[in-house]
Tab-separated table of C-alpha atoms in Angstrom:
chain	number	residue	atom	x	y	z
A	23	ALA	CA	2.683	84.036	-136.070
A	24	GLN	CA	0.842	86.560	-138.230
A	25	THR	CA	-0.330	84.940	-141.471
A	26	VAL	CA	-2.475	85.654	-144.500
A	27	THR	CA	-4.059	82.673	-146.232
A	28	GLN	CA	-5.581	82.526	-149.713
A	29	SER	CA	-7.065	79.054	-150.227
A	30	GLN	CA	-8.010	79.481	-153.931
A	31	PRO	CA	-4.951	79.169	-156.170
A	32	GLU	CA	-7.036	79.728	-159.287
A	33	MET	CA	-10.505	81.096	-160.053
A	34	SER	CA	-12.329	81.813	-163.296
A	35	VAL	CA	-15.408	83.862	-164.109
A	36	GLN	CA	-17.420	84.651	-167.173
A	37	GLU	CA	-17.089	88.197	-168.469
A	38	ALA	CA	-19.721	90.533	-166.892
A	39	GLU	CA	-20.286	88.102	-163.988
A	40	THR	CA	-19.352	88.520	-160.344
A	41	VAL	CA	-16.589	86.664	-158.548
A	42	THR	CA	-15.459	86.570	-154.934
A	43	LEU	CA	-11.879	85.877	-153.912
A	44	SER	CA	-11.302	84.629	-150.377
A	45	CYS	CA	-8.725	85.637	-147.794
A	46	THR	CA	-8.319	84.807	-144.113
A	47	TYR	CA	-5.672	86.020	-141.742
A	48	ASP	CA	-4.449	85.521	-138.212
A	49	THR	CA	-3.159	88.232	-135.878
A	50	SER	CA	-3.458	89.301	-132.235
A	51	GLU	CA	-3.225	92.987	-133.236
A	52	SER	CA	-6.401	95.069	-132.816
A	53	ASP	CA	-5.574	97.835	-135.303
A	54	TYR	CA	-4.262	97.043	-138.748
A	55	TYR	CA	-5.061	97.468	-142.395
A	56	LEU	CA	-5.953	94.900	-144.983
A	57	PHE	CA	-5.205	95.248	-148.704
A	58	TRP	CA	-5.914	93.624	-152.055
A	59	TYR	CA	-3.244	94.036	-154.681
A	60	LYS	CA	-3.508	93.112	-158.333
A	61	GLN	CA	-0.587	91.851	-160.443
A	62	PRO	CA	-1.412	91.721	-164.169
A	63	PRO	CA	0.752	89.854	-166.652
A	64	SER	CA	2.817	93.006	-167.012
A	65	ARG	CA	3.923	92.307	-163.381
A	66	GLN	CA	3.280	95.814	-162.079
A	67	MET	CA	1.611	95.311	-158.726
A	68	ILE	CA	-1.071	97.854	-158.060
A	69	LEU	CA	-3.324	98.520	-155.064
A	70	VAL	CA	-7.011	97.582	-155.622
A	71	ILE	CA	-8.607	98.382	-152.293
A	72	ARG	CA	-7.735	98.833	-148.577
A	73	GLN	CA	-9.727	98.395	-145.334
A	74	GLU	CA	-9.027	99.620	-141.819
A	75	ALA	CA	-9.756	96.954	-139.201
A	76	TYR	CA	-11.448	99.521	-136.922
A	77	LYS	CA	-14.005	100.489	-139.601
A	78	GLN	CA	-17.092	98.369	-139.744
A	79	GLN	CA	-18.186	99.721	-143.100
A	80	ASN	CA	-16.854	97.619	-146.009
A	81	ALA	CA	-14.624	99.455	-148.482
A	82	THR	CA	-15.769	99.918	-152.071
A	83	GLU	CA	-13.875	101.119	-155.126
A	84	ASN	CA	-16.050	101.172	-158.239
A	85	ARG	CA	-16.597	97.518	-159.264
A	86	PHE	CA	-14.434	96.225	-156.369
A	87	SER	CA	-15.782	95.724	-152.852
A	88	VAL	CA	-14.762	93.788	-149.796
A	89	ASN	CA	-16.585	91.708	-147.200
A	90	PHE	CA	-14.681	92.259	-143.985
A	91	GLN	CA	-15.572	90.047	-141.054
A	92	LYS	CA	-13.226	91.053	-138.231
A	93	ALA	CA	-14.363	88.329	-135.746
A	94	ALA	CA	-13.895	85.646	-138.323
A	95	LYS	CA	-10.659	87.234	-139.584
A	96	SER	CA	-11.971	87.076	-143.127
A	97	PHE	CA	-11.412	89.626	-145.901
A	98	SER	CA	-12.874	88.673	-149.241
A	99	LEU	CA	-12.793	90.641	-152.492
A	100	LYS	CA	-15.830	90.871	-154.741
A	101	ILE	CA	-15.388	91.938	-158.362
A	102	SER	CA	-18.633	92.858	-160.137
A	103	ASP	CA	-19.207	93.042	-163.867
A	104	SER	CA	-15.898	91.314	-164.513
A	105	GLN	CA	-13.851	92.650	-167.424
A	106	LEU	CA	-11.051	91.123	-169.468
A	107	GLY	CA	-8.700	93.589	-167.900
A	108	ASP	CA	-9.355	92.084	-164.504
A	109	ALA	CA	-7.427	89.017	-165.407
A	110	ALA	CA	-4.415	88.927	-162.990
A	111	MET	CA	-2.903	87.515	-159.885
A	112	TYR	CA	-4.629	88.946	-156.791
A	113	PHE	CA	-2.815	89.107	-153.463
A	114	CYS	CA	-4.359	89.729	-150.101
A	115	ALA	CA	-2.006	91.436	-147.606
A	116	SER	CA	-1.903	93.097	-144.218
A	117	ASN	CA	0.552	95.241	-142.286
A	118	PHE	CA	-0.544	93.771	-138.914
A	119	GLY	CA	-0.005	97.116	-137.135
A	120	ASN	CA	3.406	98.023	-138.638
A	121	GLU	CA	4.684	99.319	-141.919
A	122	LYS	CA	5.665	95.966	-143.480
A	123	LEU	CA	3.242	94.003	-145.640
A	124	THR	CA	2.608	90.277	-145.221
A	125	PHE	CA	1.106	88.677	-148.308
A	126	GLY	CA	-0.928	85.613	-149.080
A	127	THR	CA	-0.016	83.133	-151.787
A	128	GLY	CA	-2.220	84.697	-154.411
A	129	THR	CA	-5.214	83.770	-156.547
A	130	ARG	CA	-4.886	83.672	-160.309
A	131	LEU	CA	-8.117	85.007	-161.831
A	132	THR	CA	-9.058	84.131	-165.403
A	133	ILE	CA	-11.832	85.992	-167.230
A	134	ILE	CA	-13.721	83.850	-169.768
A	135	PRO	CA	-15.004	85.899	-172.760
B	21	ASP	CA	2.931	109.402	-160.455
B	22	VAL	CA	5.102	107.418	-158.104
B	23	LYS	CA	7.731	105.490	-159.959
B	24	VAL	CA	9.717	102.603	-158.672
B	25	THR	CA	12.332	101.403	-161.147
B	26	GLN	CA	14.268	98.213	-161.033
B	27	SER	CA	17.387	98.134	-163.096
B	28	SER	CA	16.784	94.890	-164.973
B	29	ARG	CA	13.685	92.923	-165.945
B	30	TYR	CA	15.608	89.794	-166.713
B	31	LEU	CA	19.003	88.672	-165.361
B	32	VAL	CA	20.925	85.472	-165.879
B	33	LYS	CA	23.871	84.840	-163.541
B	34	ARG	CA	26.255	81.940	-162.781
B	35	THR	CA	26.416	80.058	-159.505
B	36	GLY	CA	28.872	81.762	-157.135
B	37	GLU	CA	28.653	85.149	-158.748
B	38	LYS	CA	27.990	88.319	-156.678
B	39	VAL	CA	24.725	89.818	-157.932
B	40	PHE	CA	23.403	93.341	-157.441
B	41	LEU	CA	19.763	94.179	-157.932
B	42	GLU	CA	19.085	97.899	-157.952
B	43	CYS	CA	15.979	99.799	-157.169
B	44	VAL	CA	15.260	103.512	-157.386
B	45	GLN	CA	12.155	105.455	-156.312
B	46	ASP	CA	11.323	109.038	-157.126
B	47	MET	CA	8.819	110.035	-154.467
B	48	ASP	CA	11.047	110.624	-151.446
B	49	HIS	CA	9.652	107.607	-149.620
B	50	GLU	CA	11.210	106.665	-146.308
B	51	ASN	CA	10.424	102.932	-146.522
B	52	MET	CA	11.812	100.571	-149.139
B	53	PHE	CA	11.418	96.828	-149.397
B	54	TRP	CA	12.717	93.793	-151.228
B	55	TYR	CA	10.389	90.864	-151.774
B	56	ARG	CA	10.924	87.520	-153.426
B	57	GLN	CA	7.979	86.033	-155.347
B	58	ASP	CA	7.693	82.297	-155.989
B	59	PRO	CA	4.698	80.339	-157.333
B	60	GLY	CA	2.577	78.946	-154.523
B	61	LEU	CA	4.438	80.965	-151.929
B	62	GLY	CA	3.345	84.524	-152.696
B	63	LEU	CA	5.593	87.391	-151.802
B	64	ARG	CA	8.071	86.994	-148.945
B	65	LEU	CA	9.920	89.895	-147.377
B	66	ILE	CA	13.694	89.673	-147.633
B	67	TYR	CA	14.763	93.066	-146.183
B	68	PHE	CA	13.098	96.367	-145.173
B	69	SER	CA	14.741	99.776	-144.864
B	70	TYR	CA	13.045	102.650	-143.062
B	71	ASP	CA	15.768	105.243	-143.579
B	72	VAL	CA	19.170	105.749	-145.132
B	73	LYS	CA	21.631	103.163	-143.757
B	74	MET	CA	18.867	101.625	-141.647
B	75	LYS	CA	17.654	98.077	-142.338
B	76	GLU	CA	15.721	95.219	-140.849
B	77	LYS	CA	15.749	91.555	-141.735
B	78	GLY	CA	12.563	90.153	-143.161
B	79	ASP	CA	11.348	86.603	-143.211
B	80	ILE	CA	13.985	85.166	-145.526
B	81	PRO	CA	17.236	87.199	-145.261
B	82	GLU	CA	19.632	84.255	-145.520
B	83	GLY	CA	21.964	84.579	-148.483
B	84	TYR	CA	21.077	88.235	-149.066
B	85	SER	CA	22.311	91.603	-147.934
B	86	VAL	CA	21.149	95.149	-148.730
B	87	SER	CA	22.547	98.621	-149.027
B	88	ARG	CA	20.860	101.973	-148.751
B	89	GLU	CA	23.331	104.834	-149.043
B	90	LYS	CA	20.864	107.308	-150.490
B	91	LYS	CA	17.232	107.690	-149.704
B	92	GLU	CA	16.073	106.951	-153.269
B	93	ARG	CA	18.131	103.849	-153.878
B	94	PHE	CA	17.895	100.428	-152.272
B	95	SER	CA	20.125	97.590	-153.452
B	96	LEU	CA	19.773	93.836	-152.924
B	97	ILE	CA	22.948	91.856	-152.957
B	98	LEU	CA	23.367	88.183	-153.411
B	99	GLU	CA	26.854	87.543	-152.075
B	100	SER	CA	27.300	84.202	-153.825
B	101	ALA	CA	24.357	83.347	-156.061
B	102	SER	CA	22.924	79.866	-155.844
B	103	THR	CA	20.371	78.072	-158.035
B	104	ASN	CA	17.789	78.182	-155.184
B	105	GLN	CA	17.861	82.002	-155.486
B	106	THR	CA	16.329	81.767	-158.970
B	107	SER	CA	13.152	83.731	-158.518
B	108	MET	CA	11.233	87.015	-159.232
B	109	TYR	CA	12.397	89.874	-157.072
B	110	LEU	CA	10.145	92.839	-156.358
B	111	CYS	CA	11.182	96.153	-154.925
B	112	ALA	CA	8.616	98.471	-153.215
B	113	SER	CA	8.517	101.821	-151.489
B	114	SER	CA	6.038	103.573	-149.228
B	115	PRO	CA	5.944	106.769	-147.100
B	116	SER	CA	6.367	106.362	-143.385
B	117	GLY	CA	4.008	107.530	-140.649
B	118	GLY	CA	0.947	105.396	-141.093
B	119	MET	CA	-0.321	101.926	-141.534
B	120	ASN	CA	-2.692	102.909	-144.288
B	121	THR	CA	-0.011	103.978	-146.735
B	122	GLU	CA	0.037	102.345	-150.065
B	123	ALA	CA	3.168	100.435	-151.172
B	124	PHE	CA	4.317	101.126	-154.738
B	125	PHE	CA	6.065	98.365	-156.603
B	126	GLY	CA	8.614	98.085	-159.369
B	127	GLN	CA	8.120	95.778	-162.386
B	128	GLY	CA	10.192	93.011	-160.899
B	129	THR	CA	13.475	91.365	-161.900
B	130	ARG	CA	13.337	87.766	-162.935
B	131	LEU	CA	16.657	86.300	-161.879
B	132	THR	CA	17.885	82.944	-163.148
B	133	VAL	CA	20.988	81.426	-161.590
B	134	VAL	CA	22.591	78.732	-163.647
């Protein structure tokens, strides 16, 4: 079975500090994409960052970066200089080589002012 | 901007009622999805449609059906609503043709079955 696991149901971080959200997955596919989605209290799910499994270089989008370890099947999200607007549920997901997304159970991130 | 619109943000229905959740996207996307979101379980795929009148079952299709008569509209149908179908329902769309395509989501419908 192809699965995505997020082992941290809740995380908190001081404003302006750095936080890392963990994600592991299991698949026998060799080519796939990994994604981090953010769901703020307004519920609108938006894409934060994506990574192709064939690329060794870790993806970066402004304050958001990933640590992708293909052999370990690990895909963590690092948020630098945390801001109050970063408070949300964060979901790790993969398409595992097709066009359907499989999601993890989510991590609720709280920003402490 | 891509827009995915779900017809209701909140819905309360009675057990046994037939319930329709509607979703419309305005970007000519081939793929449309219905997910169910529950605390501690994340998002689980109910049904996927890759073209008009084409559909595939997801991980939890039992108790649900779908309809896609037009490309922009994807409906989720609860034939006989039950209390265990109380949940948040999210619709999404994406273009076909690549694994790297971003899925765009609606704002969700929180359904309560009483």
